[in-house]
Amino acid sequence: MKEIKIQVKNLDLFYGDKQALKNISLDIPANKVTALIGPSGCGKSTFIRTINRMNELIHGVKIKGDIIIDGQNIYDRNVDVVNLRRRIGMVFQKSNLFPKSIYENIVYGTKINGLRNKKALKELVEKTLTHAALWDEVKDRLNSSALSLSGGQQQRLCIARALAVEPEIVLMDEPASALDPIATAKIEELIHELKRNYTIVIVTHNMQQAARVSDQTAFFYIGELIEYDKTTKIFTNPSIKQTEDYISGRFG
């Protein structure tokens, strides 16, 4: 039995009176890639933001149900949210780099957490850029602006920055949607490598990408989890006709 990293039980989320997630329950395995697919506005991004409690930053949000990570309900009152978000890295659709050097983008979070040793910071930068398959491309210009990188490099730098604080889980919200096919392929290769050390949850509109990179796939539709299974099963022999219609392009 594969180890479960995240257990979601009976999760409901409301923006004011509008229910955005309806009774979601699923188990996300450790050291695997779980893809969330479904049409725009179906709750995929809302769902991954419940895993690091980012939805709480939005006025009027109400959340019911449980999300249990390593046996602890992250919505318990005594959970340290800052520490939780340190354990859960997040990569957004658009790279959101700081207007600072490549080096400063990587060390920013660890400096806030108190790491100041220059040798340790230098080692951290090399390690995380290597993990993000970027070290060889940028090692000679660490003091250059991060914004001088190409789009694909910027996105890999965002991934490196997320890894720098040593999370256990990495959430990715359409990390390759703004990239060309070559840059997208590099991000996909990287995701494949990273699951050795991290549990990854990725939102993607790209069906082929979900099929290529993920071990498990969850199909969301209008706030509901329609089907969740091994990716090979979802894409070759889904149990529910609605899933089959979406994957084959008959709706959505």
XYZ file of N, CA and C in Angstrom:
756
model
N 0.840 -1.204 0.000
C 0.000 0.000 0.000
C 0.876 1.255 0.000
N 0.624 2.132 -0.962
C 1.454 3.333 -0.995
C 1.062 4.282 0.143
N 2.051 4.971 0.648
C 1.831 5.881 1.775
C 0.984 7.076 1.334
N 0.015 7.439 2.176
C -0.829 8.600 1.899
C -0.221 9.823 2.592
N -0.021 10.880 1.838
C 0.535 12.117 2.408
C -0.571 13.078 2.842
N -1.604 13.212 2.001
C -2.673 14.176 2.274
C -4.018 13.451 2.198
N -4.790 13.549 3.259
C -6.153 13.004 3.258
C -7.137 14.170 3.288
N -8.026 14.198 2.322
C -9.057 15.235 2.275
C -10.392 14.550 2.550
N -11.128 15.091 3.539
C -12.387 14.450 3.945
C -13.520 15.469 3.963
N -14.524 15.231 3.133
C -15.776 16.013 3.161
C -15.516 17.527 3.148
N -14.687 17.952 2.200
C -14.286 19.364 2.140
C -15.323 20.189 1.373
N -15.844 21.205 2.036
C -16.726 22.194 1.402
C -16.064 23.557 1.527
N -16.189 24.372 0.478
C -15.667 25.740 0.554
C -16.680 26.692 -0.066
N -16.925 27.787 0.648
C -17.877 28.804 0.186
C -17.157 30.144 0.039
N -17.411 30.844 -1.062
C -17.065 32.263 -1.183
C -18.361 33.023 -0.918
N -18.535 33.498 0.305
C -19.820 34.099 0.647
C -20.904 33.033 0.567
N -21.933 33.264 -0.272
C -23.022 32.295 -0.428
C -22.740 31.256 -1.518
N -21.705 31.504 -2.324
C -21.440 30.609 -3.462
C -20.556 29.446 -3.009
N -21.047 28.229 -3.256
C -20.255 27.051 -2.895
C -19.325 26.691 -4.049
N -18.011 26.750 -3.779
C -17.014 26.501 -4.824
C -16.486 25.068 -4.802
N -16.517 24.421 -3.626
C -16.119 23.016 -3.520
C -17.198 22.266 -2.752
N -17.586 21.102 -3.265
C -18.724 20.375 -2.701
C -18.308 18.971 -2.265
N -18.143 18.819 -0.979
C -17.945 17.492 -0.367
C -16.834 16.691 -1.048
N -15.647 17.290 -1.108
C -14.492 16.642 -1.762
C -13.796 15.711 -0.769
N -13.587 14.470 -1.172
C -12.806 13.514 -0.377
C -11.853 12.771 -1.308
N -10.573 12.789 -0.976
C -9.593 11.987 -1.727
C -8.308 11.863 -0.934
N -7.541 10.825 -1.225
C -6.241 10.595 -0.598
C -5.148 10.828 -1.632
N -4.195 11.678 -1.277
C -3.091 12.001 -2.197
C -1.833 11.280 -1.719
N -1.282 10.384 -2.565
C -0.139 9.580 -2.128
C 1.174 10.369 -2.082
N 2.042 9.957 -1.176
C 3.369 10.577 -1.034
C 4.253 10.219 -2.228
N 5.131 11.159 -2.580
C 6.125 10.944 -3.636
C 5.512 10.482 -4.954
N 4.361 11.057 -5.241
C 3.700 10.845 -6.523
C 3.261 12.214 -7.046
N 2.890 12.242 -8.329
C 2.321 13.461 -8.918
C 0.828 13.234 -9.089
N 0.029 14.095 -8.480
C -1.425 14.040 -8.626
C -1.856 15.238 -9.458
N -2.514 14.975 -10.586
C -2.969 16.052 -11.476
C -4.446 16.319 -11.237
N -4.797 17.603 -11.284
C -6.201 18.018 -11.205
C -6.594 18.564 -12.566
N -7.610 17.946 -13.180
C -8.064 18.413 -14.491
C -9.537 18.806 -14.404
N -9.992 19.531 -15.418
C -11.383 19.966 -15.459
C -11.456 21.348 -16.089
N -12.651 21.765 -16.542
C -12.759 23.065 -17.218
C -12.479 24.239 -16.290
N -12.272 25.407 -16.866
C -12.020 26.616 -16.072
C -13.164 26.844 -15.101
N -12.800 27.297 -13.893
C -13.829 27.647 -12.917
C -14.474 26.470 -12.226
N -13.828 25.283 -12.300
C -14.466 24.101 -11.698
C -13.966 23.818 -10.284
N -13.026 24.641 -9.784
C -12.576 24.487 -8.400
C -11.182 23.924 -8.210
N -10.454 23.698 -9.303
C -9.114 23.076 -9.182
C -8.148 23.956 -8.384
N -8.042 25.227 -8.787
C -7.108 26.129 -8.089
C -7.576 26.393 -6.663
N -8.882 26.543 -6.493
C -9.425 26.710 -5.138
C -9.032 25.515 -4.274
N -9.141 24.320 -4.855
C -8.816 23.116 -4.086
C -7.348 23.098 -3.649
N -6.418 23.359 -4.576
C -5.012 23.254 -4.120
C -4.682 24.334 -3.090
N -5.380 25.460 -3.158
C -5.114 26.514 -2.169
C -5.664 26.175 -0.780
N -6.560 25.170 -0.713
C -6.984 24.728 0.625
C -5.874 23.925 1.306
N -4.947 23.370 0.511
C -3.908 22.500 1.083
C -2.856 23.309 1.830
N -2.674 24.588 1.470
C -1.752 25.415 2.269
C -2.460 26.612 2.914
N -3.773 26.513 3.001
C -4.618 27.497 3.689
C -4.506 28.897 3.100
N -4.267 28.973 1.793
C -4.188 30.294 1.157
C -5.556 30.923 0.938
N -6.591 30.103 0.875
C -7.934 30.672 0.669
C -8.381 31.545 1.832
N -7.779 31.313 2.985
C -8.160 32.115 4.155
C -7.833 33.597 3.973
N -6.944 33.888 3.032
C -6.571 35.280 2.786
C -7.668 36.030 2.028
N -8.667 35.301 1.549
C -9.762 35.915 0.776
C -10.936 36.196 1.709
N -11.465 37.412 1.640
C -12.556 37.814 2.530
C -13.814 36.977 2.263
N -14.458 36.530 3.340
C -15.746 35.853 3.204
C -15.677 34.369 2.895
N -14.481 33.779 2.964
C -14.358 32.343 2.683
C -14.733 31.528 3.921
N -15.533 30.487 3.715
C -15.865 29.544 4.787
C -15.450 28.146 4.330
N -14.789 27.409 5.222
C -14.297 26.072 4.873
C -14.789 25.080 5.913
N -15.339 23.959 5.445
C -15.755 22.870 6.337
C -15.068 21.601 5.861
N -14.902 20.658 6.787
C -14.250 19.400 6.430
C -12.822 19.367 6.942
N -12.104 18.321 6.594
C -10.757 18.097 7.127
C -9.746 17.904 6.002
N -8.557 18.462 6.230
C -7.397 18.109 5.396
C -6.311 17.666 6.361
N -5.923 16.406 6.237
C -4.991 15.804 7.188
C -3.677 15.526 6.467
N -2.613 16.125 6.965
C -1.272 15.910 6.397
C -0.426 15.235 7.470
N 0.101 14.074 7.138
C 0.896 13.295 8.100
C 0.172 13.148 9.433
N -1.134 12.877 9.374
C -1.894 12.602 10.589
C -2.431 13.816 11.329
N -2.092 15.025 10.881
C -2.569 16.229 11.572
C -3.551 17.004 10.701
N -4.676 17.368 11.269
C -5.649 18.193 10.556
C -5.111 19.630 10.489
N -4.828 20.093 9.275
C -4.178 21.407 9.135
C -5.133 22.562 9.462
N -6.423 22.256 9.599
C -7.382 23.305 9.964
C -7.656 23.357 11.471
N -6.926 22.564 12.268
C -7.018 22.701 13.721
C -6.555 24.088 14.142
N -7.133 24.573 15.214
C -6.811 25.942 15.658
C -5.356 26.118 16.068
N -4.745 25.038 16.563
C -3.379 25.177 17.086
C -2.304 25.016 16.006
N -2.699 24.901 14.735
C -1.707 24.742 13.658
C -1.064 26.095 13.345
N 0.257 26.099 13.289
C 1.021 27.303 12.925
C 0.983 27.429 11.393
N 0.233 28.418 10.898
C 0.013 28.535 9.446
C 1.313 28.881 8.723
N 2.150 29.711 9.345
C 3.434 30.074 8.713
C 4.292 28.826 8.536
N 4.345 28.006 9.559
C 5.121 26.774 9.482
C 4.512 25.801 8.456
N 3.184 25.763 8.417
C 2.501 24.910 7.431
C 2.898 25.306 6.012
N 2.891 26.619 5.737
C 3.206 27.080 4.378
C 4.682 26.878 4.049
N 5.508 26.762 5.067
C 6.921 26.447 4.829
C 7.052 24.996 4.359
N 6.159 24.151 4.840
C 6.197 22.723 4.462
C 5.572 22.479 3.094
N 4.849 23.488 2.589
C 4.109 23.306 1.345
C 4.482 24.419 0.372
N 5.356 24.099 -0.591
C 5.764 25.094 -1.588
C 4.658 25.315 -2.605
N 4.662 26.506 -3.223
C 3.609 26.818 -4.206
C 4.243 27.476 -5.423
N 3.869 27.004 -6.591
C 4.343 27.583 -7.855
C 3.105 27.988 -8.650
N 3.076 29.245 -9.065
C 1.883 29.782 -9.718
C 1.999 29.714 -11.240
N 0.893 30.046 -11.884
C 0.830 30.013 -13.354
C 1.817 31.002 -13.963
N 1.817 32.223 -13.433
C 2.774 33.231 -13.915
C 3.913 33.304 -12.912
N 5.140 33.326 -13.420
C 6.260 33.407 -12.494
C 6.156 34.733 -11.729
N 6.288 34.646 -10.416
C 6.110 35.821 -9.564
C 7.428 36.114 -8.841
N 8.474 36.272 -9.634
C 9.800 36.512 -9.071
C 9.898 37.913 -8.480
N 10.807 38.056 -7.506
C 11.097 39.386 -6.961
C 12.025 40.107 -7.936
N 11.929 41.438 -8.034
C 12.854 42.184 -8.899
C 14.235 42.292 -8.252
N 14.818 41.145 -8.007
C 16.127 41.033 -7.369
C 16.970 40.064 -8.196
N 18.170 39.788 -7.715
C 19.052 38.869 -8.440
C 18.530 37.432 -8.332
N 19.067 36.577 -9.199
C 18.736 35.150 -9.148
C 19.044 34.607 -7.748
N 20.239 34.951 -7.253
C 20.688 34.505 -5.933
C 19.711 34.949 -4.841
N 19.335 36.230 -4.852
C 18.461 36.772 -3.802
C 17.070 36.157 -3.847
N 16.595 35.813 -5.032
C 15.299 35.153 -5.124
C 15.304 33.811 -4.395
N 16.405 33.077 -4.520
C 16.493 31.762 -3.876
C 16.600 31.886 -2.360
N 17.446 32.789 -1.889
C 17.743 32.810 -0.446
C 16.746 33.632 0.364
N 15.852 34.336 -0.301
C 14.935 35.254 0.382
C 14.184 34.567 1.539
N 13.535 33.439 1.232
C 12.729 32.760 2.245
C 13.554 32.212 3.393
N 14.731 31.655 3.068
C 15.556 31.078 4.133
C 16.168 32.169 5.003
N 16.465 33.322 4.411
C 16.964 34.445 5.229
C 15.901 34.890 6.227
N 14.650 34.970 5.759
C 13.548 35.342 6.657
C 13.453 34.335 7.803
N 13.723 33.075 7.480
C 13.655 32.029 8.511
C 14.913 31.967 9.374
N 15.859 32.890 9.123
C 16.988 33.022 10.043
C 18.328 32.494 9.566
N 18.384 31.912 8.354
C 19.673 31.408 7.862
C 20.476 32.564 7.264
N 21.644 32.838 7.831
C 22.454 33.968 7.370
C 23.860 33.560 6.934
N 24.255 32.334 7.258
C 25.602 31.872 6.963
C 25.853 31.859 5.450
N 26.857 32.634 5.010
C 27.066 32.813 3.558
C 27.399 31.508 2.852
N 28.219 30.697 3.500
C 28.603 29.413 2.878
C 27.366 28.519 2.734
N 26.553 28.479 3.786
C 25.335 27.646 3.756
C 24.365 28.157 2.690
N 24.253 29.480 2.571
C 23.346 30.057 1.565
C 23.831 29.725 0.156
N 25.159 29.799 -0.029
C 25.727 29.502 -1.342
C 25.463 28.043 -1.727
N 25.628 27.147 -0.754
C 25.368 25.720 -1.001
C 23.891 25.486 -1.312
N 23.035 26.213 -0.591
C 21.588 26.095 -0.805
C 21.220 26.512 -2.227
N 21.806 27.624 -2.685
C 21.514 28.129 -4.034
C 21.917 27.093 -5.077
N 23.115 26.533 -4.935
C 23.565 25.539 -5.919
C 22.665 24.295 -5.879
N 22.329 23.855 -4.671
C 21.525 22.636 -4.535
C 20.133 22.814 -5.155
N 19.475 23.929 -4.829
C 18.099 24.098 -5.308
C 18.063 24.397 -6.804
N 19.039 25.145 -7.307
C 19.077 25.395 -8.756
C 19.388 24.106 -9.516
N 20.204 23.245 -8.922
C 20.492 21.941 -9.538
C 19.223 21.089 -9.554
N 18.492 21.088 -8.425
C 17.224 20.352 -8.359
C 16.237 20.860 -9.392
N 16.283 22.164 -9.657
C 15.338 22.756 -10.616
C 15.895 22.748 -12.044
N 16.976 22.000 -12.260
C 17.577 21.848 -13.598
C 17.923 23.195 -14.219
N 18.467 24.087 -13.390
C 18.770 25.445 -13.854
C 20.210 25.870 -13.581
N 20.900 25.131 -12.713
C 22.227 25.537 -12.263
C 23.201 25.777 -13.432
N 23.277 24.832 -14.351
C 24.241 24.970 -15.448
C 23.960 26.184 -16.328
N 22.696 26.598 -16.382
C 22.332 27.738 -17.230
C 22.600 29.086 -16.570
N 22.615 29.128 -15.245
C 22.699 30.444 -14.573
C 23.869 30.589 -13.601
N 24.691 29.544 -13.436
C 25.715 29.586 -12.381
C 26.711 30.737 -12.543
N 26.889 31.230 -13.789
C 27.829 32.327 -14.015
C 27.177 33.706 -13.912
N 25.885 33.750 -13.611
C 25.227 35.061 -13.517
C 24.213 35.113 -12.377
N 24.635 34.602 -11.234
C 23.737 34.565 -10.079
C 23.359 35.952 -9.587
N 24.206 36.947 -9.890
C 23.905 38.312 -9.435
C 23.126 39.120 -10.466
N 22.799 38.492 -11.606
C 21.962 39.170 -12.610
C 20.514 39.178 -12.139
N 19.741 40.095 -12.684
C 18.327 40.163 -12.332
C 17.608 38.878 -12.755
N 16.783 38.383 -11.857
C 15.979 37.198 -12.184
C 15.057 37.482 -13.363
N 14.700 38.759 -13.542
C 13.759 39.125 -14.602
C 14.418 39.127 -15.983
N 15.752 38.942 -16.013
C 16.445 38.875 -17.306
C 16.398 37.461 -17.904
N 15.880 36.497 -17.146
C 15.800 35.118 -17.628
C 14.631 34.949 -18.603
N 14.697 33.891 -19.401
C 13.563 33.572 -20.292
C 12.377 33.107 -19.449
N 11.203 33.033 -20.081
C 10.007 32.618 -19.351
C 10.145 31.254 -18.703
N 10.689 30.311 -19.454
C 10.861 28.959 -18.915
C 11.864 28.916 -17.769
N 12.939 29.700 -17.903
C 13.932 29.765 -16.829
C 13.334 30.430 -15.592
N 12.533 31.468 -15.806
C 11.901 32.139 -14.666
C 11.003 31.167 -13.909
N 10.278 30.325 -14.642
C 9.382 29.391 -13.967
C 10.180 28.345 -13.200
N 11.295 27.884 -13.777
C 12.137 26.933 -13.041
C 12.780 27.598 -11.819
N 13.075 28.902 -11.924
C 13.599 29.624 -10.759
C 12.525 29.715 -9.665
N 11.264 29.905 -10.073
C 10.165 29.899 -9.091
C 10.093 28.548 -8.379
N 10.306 27.472 -9.137
C 10.296 26.138 -8.533
C 11.487 26.003 -7.575
N 12.661 26.474 -8.003
C 13.846 26.427 -7.134
C 13.598 27.205 -5.842
N 12.965 28.371 -5.972
C 12.688 29.193 -4.781
C 11.724 28.468 -3.839
N 10.742 27.779 -4.423
C 9.809 27.007 -3.588
C 10.539 25.877 -2.866
N 11.533 25.267 -3.536
C 12.272 24.151 -2.934
C 13.266 24.608 -1.870
N 13.666 25.877 -1.925
C 14.745 26.373 -1.056
C 14.386 26.280 0.428
N 13.113 26.388 0.756
C 12.724 26.298 2.169
C 12.439 24.852 2.595
N 12.824 23.916 1.722
C 12.750 22.480 2.000
C 11.338 22.019 2.369
N 10.402 22.199 1.441
C 9.037 21.738 1.708
C 8.929 20.225 1.551
N 7.794 19.676 1.956
C 7.512 18.249 1.734
C 6.562 18.083 0.549
N 5.747 19.115 0.333
C 4.714 19.084 -0.704
C 4.931 20.287 -1.610
N 4.785 20.101 -2.919
C 4.867 21.219 -3.858
C 3.558 21.280 -4.644
N 2.879 22.420 -4.550
C 1.646 22.660 -5.291
C 1.987 23.476 -6.524
N 1.480 23.080 -7.678
C 1.766 23.798 -8.920
C 0.458 24.124 -9.629
N 0.209 25.417 -9.819
C -1.032 25.849 -10.462
C -0.729 26.228 -11.912
N -0.932 25.295 -12.808
C -0.637 25.486 -14.238
C 0.766 26.054 -14.485
N 1.788 25.365 -14.035
C 3.142 25.939 -14.083
C 3.704 26.119 -15.487
N 3.116 25.461 -16.483
C 3.686 25.553 -17.836
C 2.732 26.185 -18.842
N 1.612 26.735 -18.373
C 0.591 27.184 -19.335
C 1.044 28.367 -20.182
N 2.007 29.157 -19.676
C 2.454 30.333 -20.438
C 3.745 30.062 -21.213
N 4.170 28.796 -21.253
C 5.484 28.479 -21.815
C 5.388 27.808 -23.185
N 6.480 27.930 -23.949
C 6.536 27.255 -25.250
C 6.784 25.755 -25.037
N 6.638 24.935 -26.093
C 6.754 23.475 -25.920
C 8.098 23.006 -25.362
N 9.188 23.674 -25.719
C 10.504 23.228 -25.227
C 10.632 23.502 -23.737
N 10.229 24.708 -23.323
C 10.277 25.054 -21.899
C 9.312 24.169 -21.103
N 8.153 23.887 -21.709
C 7.170 23.012 -21.057
C 7.751 21.618 -20.831
N 8.454 21.098 -21.829
C 9.060 19.766 -21.700
C 10.069 19.735 -20.556
N 10.818 20.837 -20.391
C 11.804 20.898 -19.292
C 11.098 20.891 -17.934
N 9.995 21.634 -17.830
C 9.238 21.653 -16.577
C 8.683 20.250 -16.283
N 8.195 19.584 -17.316
C 7.637 18.236 -17.121
C 8.710 17.239 -16.687
N 9.885 17.328 -17.306
C 11.009 16.463 -16.892
C 11.344 16.707 -15.432
N 11.335 17.991 -15.074
C 11.663 18.389 -13.713
C 10.650 17.823 -12.718
N 9.372 17.911 -13.051
C 8.323 17.372 -12.173
C 8.553 15.876 -11.948
N 8.907 15.184 -13.022
C 9.166 13.745 -12.936
C 10.311 13.451 -11.960
N 11.364 14.279 -12.020
C 12.512 14.098 -11.118
C 12.145 14.428 -9.667
N 11.372 15.491 -9.490
C 11.114 16.002 -8.142
C 10.282 15.056 -7.288
N 9.483 14.204 -7.913
C 8.611 13.360 -7.091
C 9.391 12.331 -6.261
N 10.664 12.169 -6.572
C 11.478 11.301 -5.705
C 11.522 11.842 -4.281
N 11.545 13.170 -4.190
C 11.732 13.815 -2.886
C 10.510 14.572 -2.374
N 9.534 14.802 -3.251
C 8.394 15.636 -2.862
C 7.086 14.993 -3.310
N 6.013 15.365 -2.623
C 4.664 15.030 -3.066
C 4.173 16.215 -3.891
N 3.730 15.966 -5.116
C 3.400 17.068 -6.022
C 1.925 17.003 -6.417
N 1.275 18.163 -6.333
C -0.096 18.298 -6.819
C -0.085 19.386 -7.880
N -0.541 19.047 -9.086
C -0.465 19.988 -10.208
C -1.849 20.204 -10.832
N -2.200 21.473 -11.013
C -3.397 21.830 -11.782
C -2.959 22.034 -13.225
N -3.657 21.407 -14.157
C -3.321 21.633 -15.568
C -4.578 21.578 -16.430
N -4.614 22.448 -17.436
C -5.683 22.386 -18.435
C -5.289 21.457 -19.575
N -4.007 21.106 -19.596
C -3.453 20.353 -20.714
C -3.588 18.849 -20.444
N -4.522 18.238 -21.145
C -4.806 16.824 -20.933
C -3.579 15.941 -21.147
N -2.848 16.250 -22.249
C -1.649 15.440 -22.557
C -0.609 15.579 -21.444
N -0.512 16.788 -20.906
C 0.449 16.998 -19.819
C 0.065 16.166 -18.594
N -1.207 16.185 -18.240
C -1.658 15.371 -17.098
C -1.316 13.898 -17.340
N -1.569 13.424 -18.566
C -1.293 12.024 -18.894
C 0.204 11.717 -18.809
N 1.023 12.696 -19.205
C 2.485 12.474 -19.218
C 3.098 12.510 -17.820
N 2.689 13.474 -16.996
C 3.457 13.721 -15.761
C 2.888 13.077 -14.508
N 1.596 12.714 -14.518
C 0.999 12.354 -13.228
C 0.824 10.850 -13.038
N 0.757 10.465 -11.756
C 0.477 9.086 -11.371
C -1.009 8.902 -11.089
N -1.613 9.942 -10.518
C -3.040 9.940 -10.186
C -3.672 11.156 -10.853
N -4.930 11.045 -11.245
C -5.641 12.192 -11.828
C -7.013 12.329 -11.184
N -7.346 13.585 -10.841
C -8.667 13.900 -10.293
C -9.379 14.804 -11.290
N -10.595 14.426 -11.671
C -11.388 15.230 -12.601
C -12.450 15.999 -11.805
N -12.326 17.340 -11.853
C -13.267 18.215 -11.159
C -14.257 18.809 -12.170
N -15.496 18.992 -11.722
C -16.489 19.664 -12.572
C -17.466 20.415 -11.675
N -17.529 21.719 -11.865
C -18.400 22.626 -11.098
C -18.332 22.336 -9.599
N -17.099 22.318 -9.087
C -16.904 22.192 -7.644
C -16.995 20.788 -7.089
N -17.271 19.817 -7.945
C -17.383 18.437 -7.479
C -16.238 17.586 -8.019
N -15.843 16.617 -7.234
C -14.863 15.626 -7.692
C -15.645 14.507 -8.370
N -15.532 14.437 -9.699
C -16.311 13.462 -10.466
C -15.655 12.087 -10.422
N -14.336 12.071 -10.614
C -13.636 10.776 -10.636
C -12.179 11.001 -10.251
N -11.626 10.027 -9.522
C -10.233 10.099 -9.078
C -9.669 8.685 -9.113
N -8.568 8.521 -9.863
C -8.011 7.172 -9.999
C -6.589 7.288 -10.540
N -5.975 6.133 -10.789
C -4.672 6.135 -11.456
C -4.830 6.810 -12.816
N -3.818 7.565 -13.200
C -3.884 8.327 -14.454
C -4.135 7.414 -15.651
N -3.476 6.273 -15.682
C -3.659 5.365 -16.820
C -5.122 4.941 -16.951
N -5.770 4.721 -15.803
C -7.183 4.306 -15.838
C -8.075 5.474 -16.277
N -7.838 6.646 -15.729
C -8.658 7.823 -16.073
C -8.596 8.080 -17.581
N -7.406 7.924 -18.173
C -7.249 8.283 -19.584
C -7.552 7.142 -20.556
N -7.584 5.920 -20.078
C -7.854 4.813 -21.011
C -9.186 4.122 -20.754
N -9.620 4.145 -19.482
C -10.839 3.403 -19.158
C -11.559 4.031 -17.960
N -11.985 5.295 -18.101
C -12.629 5.942 -16.949
C -13.929 5.239 -16.578
N -14.272 5.315 -15.297
C -15.472 4.624 -14.813
C -16.742 5.423 -15.069
N -16.592 6.725 -15.257
C -17.761 7.603 -15.355
C -17.791 8.259 -16.731
N -18.955 8.237 -17.362
C -19.083 8.740 -18.734
C -18.712 10.218 -18.836
N -19.043 10.979 -17.802
C -18.725 12.413 -17.806
C -17.210 12.646 -17.934
N -16.433 11.798 -17.266
C -14.961 11.884 -17.371
C -14.536 11.587 -18.806
N -15.085 10.547 -19.360
C -14.741 10.138 -20.722
C -15.096 11.252 -21.716
N -16.257 11.874 -21.537
C -16.689 12.961 -22.434
C -15.743 14.152 -22.343
N -15.290 14.455 -21.133
C -14.370 15.594 -20.978
C -13.010 15.290 -21.615
N -12.482 14.132 -21.342
C -11.160 13.766 -21.861
C -11.164 13.658 -23.387
N -12.259 13.183 -23.938
C -12.336 13.038 -25.396
C -12.764 14.340 -26.099
N -12.989 15.408 -25.306
C -13.294 16.705 -25.901
C -14.737 16.909 -26.269
N -15.634 16.077 -25.734
C -17.047 16.217 -26.090
C -17.743 17.332 -25.314
N -17.113 17.753 -24.201
C -17.607 18.961 -23.530
C -16.474 19.560 -22.726
N -16.679 20.812 -22.217
C -15.668 21.454 -21.382
C -14.699 22.238 -22.185
